[in-house]
XYZ file of C-alpha atoms in Angstrom:
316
model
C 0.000 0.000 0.000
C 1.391 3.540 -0.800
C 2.922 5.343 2.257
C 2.951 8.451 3.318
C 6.634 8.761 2.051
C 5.473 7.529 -0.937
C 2.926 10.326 -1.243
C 5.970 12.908 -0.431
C 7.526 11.817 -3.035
C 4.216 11.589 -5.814
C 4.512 15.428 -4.203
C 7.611 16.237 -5.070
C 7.473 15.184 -8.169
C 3.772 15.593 -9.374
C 4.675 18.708 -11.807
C 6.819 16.418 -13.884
C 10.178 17.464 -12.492
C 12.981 14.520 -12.352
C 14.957 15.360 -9.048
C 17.925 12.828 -7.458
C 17.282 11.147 -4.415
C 19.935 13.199 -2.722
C 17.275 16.136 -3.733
C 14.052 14.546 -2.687
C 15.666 13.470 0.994
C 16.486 16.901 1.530
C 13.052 18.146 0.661
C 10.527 15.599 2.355
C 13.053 15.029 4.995
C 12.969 11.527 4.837
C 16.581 9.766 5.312
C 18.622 8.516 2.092
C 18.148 5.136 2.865
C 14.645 5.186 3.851
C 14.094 7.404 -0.033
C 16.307 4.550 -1.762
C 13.800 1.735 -0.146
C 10.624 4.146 -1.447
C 11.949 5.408 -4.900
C 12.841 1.135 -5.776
C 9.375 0.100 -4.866
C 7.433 3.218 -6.710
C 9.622 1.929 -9.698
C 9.012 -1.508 -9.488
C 4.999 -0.756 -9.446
C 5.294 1.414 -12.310
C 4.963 5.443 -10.636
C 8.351 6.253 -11.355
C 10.788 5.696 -14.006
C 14.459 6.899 -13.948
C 17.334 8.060 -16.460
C 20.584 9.407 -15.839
C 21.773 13.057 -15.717
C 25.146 14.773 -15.787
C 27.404 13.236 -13.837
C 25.625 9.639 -14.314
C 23.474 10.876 -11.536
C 20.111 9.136 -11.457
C 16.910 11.184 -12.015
C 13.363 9.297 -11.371
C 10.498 10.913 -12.318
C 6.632 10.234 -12.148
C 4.629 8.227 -15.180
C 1.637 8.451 -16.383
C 0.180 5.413 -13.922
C -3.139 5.094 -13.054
C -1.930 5.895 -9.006
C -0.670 8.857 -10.200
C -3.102 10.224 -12.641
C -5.836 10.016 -9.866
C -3.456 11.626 -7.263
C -2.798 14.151 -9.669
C -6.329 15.013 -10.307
C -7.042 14.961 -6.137
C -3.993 17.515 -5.892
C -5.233 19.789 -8.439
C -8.875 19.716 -7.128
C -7.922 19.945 -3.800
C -4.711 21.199 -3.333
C -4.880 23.186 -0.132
C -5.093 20.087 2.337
C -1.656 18.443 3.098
C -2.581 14.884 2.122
C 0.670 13.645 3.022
C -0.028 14.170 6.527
C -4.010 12.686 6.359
C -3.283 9.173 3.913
C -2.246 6.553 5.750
C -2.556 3.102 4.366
C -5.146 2.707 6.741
C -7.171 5.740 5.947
C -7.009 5.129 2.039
C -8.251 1.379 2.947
C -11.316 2.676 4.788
C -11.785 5.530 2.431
C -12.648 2.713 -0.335
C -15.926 1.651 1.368
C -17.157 5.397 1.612
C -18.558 6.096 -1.979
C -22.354 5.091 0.118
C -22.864 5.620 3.826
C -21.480 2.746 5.544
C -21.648 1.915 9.609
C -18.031 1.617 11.476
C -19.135 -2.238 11.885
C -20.247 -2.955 8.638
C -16.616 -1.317 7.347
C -14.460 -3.144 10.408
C -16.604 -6.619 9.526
C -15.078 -6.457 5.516
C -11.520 -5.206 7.175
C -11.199 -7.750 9.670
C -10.165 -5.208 11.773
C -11.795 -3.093 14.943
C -14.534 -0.980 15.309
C -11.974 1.445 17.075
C -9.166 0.605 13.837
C -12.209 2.037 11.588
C -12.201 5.302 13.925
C -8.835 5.676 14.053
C -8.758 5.764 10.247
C -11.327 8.245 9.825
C -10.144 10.606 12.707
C -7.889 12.901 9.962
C -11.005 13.135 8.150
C -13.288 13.462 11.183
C -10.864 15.994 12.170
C -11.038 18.162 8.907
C -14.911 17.940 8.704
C -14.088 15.970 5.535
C -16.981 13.083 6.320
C -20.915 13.988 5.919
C -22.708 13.838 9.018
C -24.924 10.574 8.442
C -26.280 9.625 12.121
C -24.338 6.483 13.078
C -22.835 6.126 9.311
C -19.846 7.626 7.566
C -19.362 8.337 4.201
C -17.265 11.364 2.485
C -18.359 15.159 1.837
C -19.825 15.146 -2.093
C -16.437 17.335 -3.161
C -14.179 14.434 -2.128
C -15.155 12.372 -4.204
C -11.403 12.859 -6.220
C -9.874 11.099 -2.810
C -12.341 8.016 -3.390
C -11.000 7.964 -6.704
C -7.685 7.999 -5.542
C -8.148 5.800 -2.660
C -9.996 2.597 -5.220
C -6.791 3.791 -7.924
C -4.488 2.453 -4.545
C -5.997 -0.611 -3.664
C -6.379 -2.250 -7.403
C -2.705 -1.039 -7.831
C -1.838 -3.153 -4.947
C -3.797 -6.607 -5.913
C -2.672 -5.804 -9.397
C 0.810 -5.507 -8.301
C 0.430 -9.224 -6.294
C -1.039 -11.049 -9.155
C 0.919 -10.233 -11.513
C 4.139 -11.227 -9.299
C 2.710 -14.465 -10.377
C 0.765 -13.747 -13.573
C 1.749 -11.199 -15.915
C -1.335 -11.354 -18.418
C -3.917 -10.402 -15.415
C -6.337 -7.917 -14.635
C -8.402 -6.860 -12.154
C -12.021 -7.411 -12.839
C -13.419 -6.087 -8.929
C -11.543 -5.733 -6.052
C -11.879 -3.911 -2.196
C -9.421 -3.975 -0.299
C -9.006 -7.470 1.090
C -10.563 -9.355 -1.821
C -9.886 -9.537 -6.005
C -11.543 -11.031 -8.768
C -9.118 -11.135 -11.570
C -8.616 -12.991 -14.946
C -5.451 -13.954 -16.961
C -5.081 -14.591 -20.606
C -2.767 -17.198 -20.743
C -2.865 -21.028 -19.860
C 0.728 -20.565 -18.224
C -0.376 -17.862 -15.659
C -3.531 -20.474 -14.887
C -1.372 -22.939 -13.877
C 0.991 -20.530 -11.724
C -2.230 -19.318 -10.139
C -3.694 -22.860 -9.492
C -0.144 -23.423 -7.701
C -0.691 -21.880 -4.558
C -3.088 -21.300 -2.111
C -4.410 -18.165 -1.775
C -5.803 -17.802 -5.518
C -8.481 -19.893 -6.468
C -10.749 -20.737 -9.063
C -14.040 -18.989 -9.455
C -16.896 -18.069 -11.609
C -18.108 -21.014 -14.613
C -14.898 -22.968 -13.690
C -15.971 -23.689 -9.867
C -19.776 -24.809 -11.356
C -17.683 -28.268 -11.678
C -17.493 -28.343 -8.089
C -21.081 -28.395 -7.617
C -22.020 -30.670 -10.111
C -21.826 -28.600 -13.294
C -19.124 -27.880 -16.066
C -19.890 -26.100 -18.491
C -17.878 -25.162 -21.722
C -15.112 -22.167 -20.947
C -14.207 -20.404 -23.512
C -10.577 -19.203 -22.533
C -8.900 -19.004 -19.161
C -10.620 -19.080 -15.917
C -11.015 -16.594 -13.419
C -9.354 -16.422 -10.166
C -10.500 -14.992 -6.386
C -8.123 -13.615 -4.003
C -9.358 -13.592 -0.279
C -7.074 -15.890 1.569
C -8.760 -15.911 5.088
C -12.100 -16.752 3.767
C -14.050 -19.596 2.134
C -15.085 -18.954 -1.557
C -19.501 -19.223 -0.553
C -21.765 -20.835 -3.839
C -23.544 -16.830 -3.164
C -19.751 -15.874 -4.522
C -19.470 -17.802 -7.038
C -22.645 -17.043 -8.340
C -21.563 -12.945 -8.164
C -18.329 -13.534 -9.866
C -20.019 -15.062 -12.661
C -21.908 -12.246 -13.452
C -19.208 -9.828 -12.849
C -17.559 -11.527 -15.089
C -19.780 -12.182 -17.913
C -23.841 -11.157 -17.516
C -24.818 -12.420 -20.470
C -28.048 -14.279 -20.779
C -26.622 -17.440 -21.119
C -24.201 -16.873 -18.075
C -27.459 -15.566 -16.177
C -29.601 -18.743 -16.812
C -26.326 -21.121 -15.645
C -26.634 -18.950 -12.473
C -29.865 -19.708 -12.262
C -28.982 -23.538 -12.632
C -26.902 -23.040 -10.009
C -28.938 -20.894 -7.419
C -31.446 -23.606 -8.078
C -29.505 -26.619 -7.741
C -27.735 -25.922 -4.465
C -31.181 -23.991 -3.198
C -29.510 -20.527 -2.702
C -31.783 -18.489 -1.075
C -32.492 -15.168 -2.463
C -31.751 -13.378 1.061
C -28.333 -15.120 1.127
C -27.679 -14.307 -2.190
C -28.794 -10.584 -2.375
C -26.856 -9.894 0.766
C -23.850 -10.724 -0.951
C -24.739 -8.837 -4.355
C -24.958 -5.302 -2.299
C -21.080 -5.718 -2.420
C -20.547 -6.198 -6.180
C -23.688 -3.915 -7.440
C -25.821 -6.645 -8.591
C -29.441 -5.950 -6.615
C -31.213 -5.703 -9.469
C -29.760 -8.395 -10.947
C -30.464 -10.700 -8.230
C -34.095 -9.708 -7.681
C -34.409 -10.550 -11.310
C -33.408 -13.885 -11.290
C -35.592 -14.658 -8.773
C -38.628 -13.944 -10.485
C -38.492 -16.517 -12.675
C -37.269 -19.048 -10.239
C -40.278 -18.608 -8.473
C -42.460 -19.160 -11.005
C -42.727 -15.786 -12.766
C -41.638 -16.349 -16.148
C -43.181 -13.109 -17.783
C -39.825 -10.628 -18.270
C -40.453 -7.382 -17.117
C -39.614 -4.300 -19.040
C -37.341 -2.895 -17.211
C -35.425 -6.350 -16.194
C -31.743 -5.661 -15.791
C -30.455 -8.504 -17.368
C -31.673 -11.128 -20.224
C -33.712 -13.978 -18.712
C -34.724 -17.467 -20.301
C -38.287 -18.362 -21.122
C -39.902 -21.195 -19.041
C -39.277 -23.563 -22.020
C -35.526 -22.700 -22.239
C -34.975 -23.008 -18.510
C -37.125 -26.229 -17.956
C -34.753 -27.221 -20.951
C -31.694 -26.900 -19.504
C -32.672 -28.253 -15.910
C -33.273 -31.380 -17.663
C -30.035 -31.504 -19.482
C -27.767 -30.971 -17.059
C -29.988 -33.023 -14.410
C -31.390 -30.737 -12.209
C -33.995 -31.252 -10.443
């Protein structure tokens, strides 16, 4: 996760001046070895790039990375608050559930971390009147909505930055801060992925799990969210993340149906990834209310198309 040295430095150079390290130590006060650590990791994720100047001396400079574009952009609209001395990792983690009003609990519960970790994150803001007042929730003030920006920019860097550690050909399809849905384009970075332990397989690939393989066209897709198991309500999201098609819809119907999903259990889960609507949809049909509704988010099968496929792939 960026630090706040890293920000200093984004500062220092955000006009699209190259400066040596020697330079940016003495201006963000940071020690030479501490700006050595910072500068090789910024380079290594992409935000800075370096030459040489007279002398040999080496010159890093900012690119045109997504991080930095975004941090640009909250820097020119808000340029009078110090946002070196607000961002912690912490605070830009938190700041990625605020684009709705959201309870400290609710926030903590996706986090794994305290109610009183939540506050702490929040008290710069808190502190700069930077949150609107929502009773018991938080969310941020409508002109910040350049640090939420910023703040999502950060944490798909950083899952970005893992996967591709092991798989160069992904990309990050969702993502919050602890969890990532991503998919690669070559069979190579599948098997790297299926390697280890903390990615796994999701969306049409995990159907075979419960009973159901269907025909994938291209590589699978992977989850990242090591401390927690990979629910049928996930897989069932991820599929339509991925791909909401009306033939990947009516194999998520197969599937809600097979394993019995219920719609509360499911729809719970879809608040996360924006799929509501999507959810309540299916469900008409699978209760018996086949006639498609004009403003239906997504393509659903007729009766005859979905009794069809029940009875090929043996569901009952």
């Amino acid at each position: 996760m960026l630090t706040k040295a890293g920000l200093a430095l984004l500062d220092a150079l955000s006009a699209g001046r190259e400066a040596t390290p020697d330079e940016l130590a003495t201006e963000t006060e940071y020690s030479q070895d501490h700006i050595y650590d910072i500068l090789d990791e910024l380079l290594k994720d992409g935000l800075l790039t370096e030459a040489r100047g007279s002398k040999n001396r080496r010159l890093v400079r900012v690119t045109d990375h997504p991080v930095v574009e975004s941090y640009r952009d909250l820097r020119s609209k808000l340029g009078h608050i110090d946002w070196t001395e607000i961002l912690s990792p912490a605070t830009l983690r938190v700041c990625w559930y605020l684009d709705e009003p959201r309870r400290a609990t609710e926030i903590a519960d996706r986090l794994d971390i305290t109610r009183q970790g939540v506050h702490n994150a929040l008290s710069p803001l808190k502190h700069r009147a930077m949150l609107s007042p929502s009773g018991p929730e938080y969310a941020l003030a409508e002109d910040l909505s350049p640090l939420l920006t910023f703040a999502r920019a950060v944490v798909t860097h950083e899952h970005r930055s893992r996967v591709r550690e092991l798989a160069p050909s992904a990309t990050v399809e969702w993502c919050d801060p602890e969890r990532a849905l991503i998919r690669v384009q070559t069979s190579e970075d599948t098997t790297a992925l299926e390697s280890t332990s903390e990615w796994r397989l999701t969306g049409l690939a995990r159907f075979q799990e419960y009973g159901l393989q269907f025909f994938l066209a291209g590589e699978p897709a992977f989850w990242y969210a090591p401390d927690e198991d990979l629910t049928p309500s996930e897989v069932v999201c991820h599929t339509l993340v991925l791909d909401s098609g009306s033939r990947r819809v009516s194999y998520s119907m197969l599937l809600v149906e097979k394993l019995d999903i219920e719609q509360e259990t499911l729809s719970e889960t879809a608040t996360w990834y924006g799929l509501e609507t999507t959810v309540a949809a299916m469900y008409r049909p699978l209760q018996g209310e086949f006639e498609v509704a004009d403003d239906s988010p997504v393509s659903l099968p007729s009766e005859a198309e979905f009794t069809g496929l029940k009875e090929q792939y043996g569901v009952p």
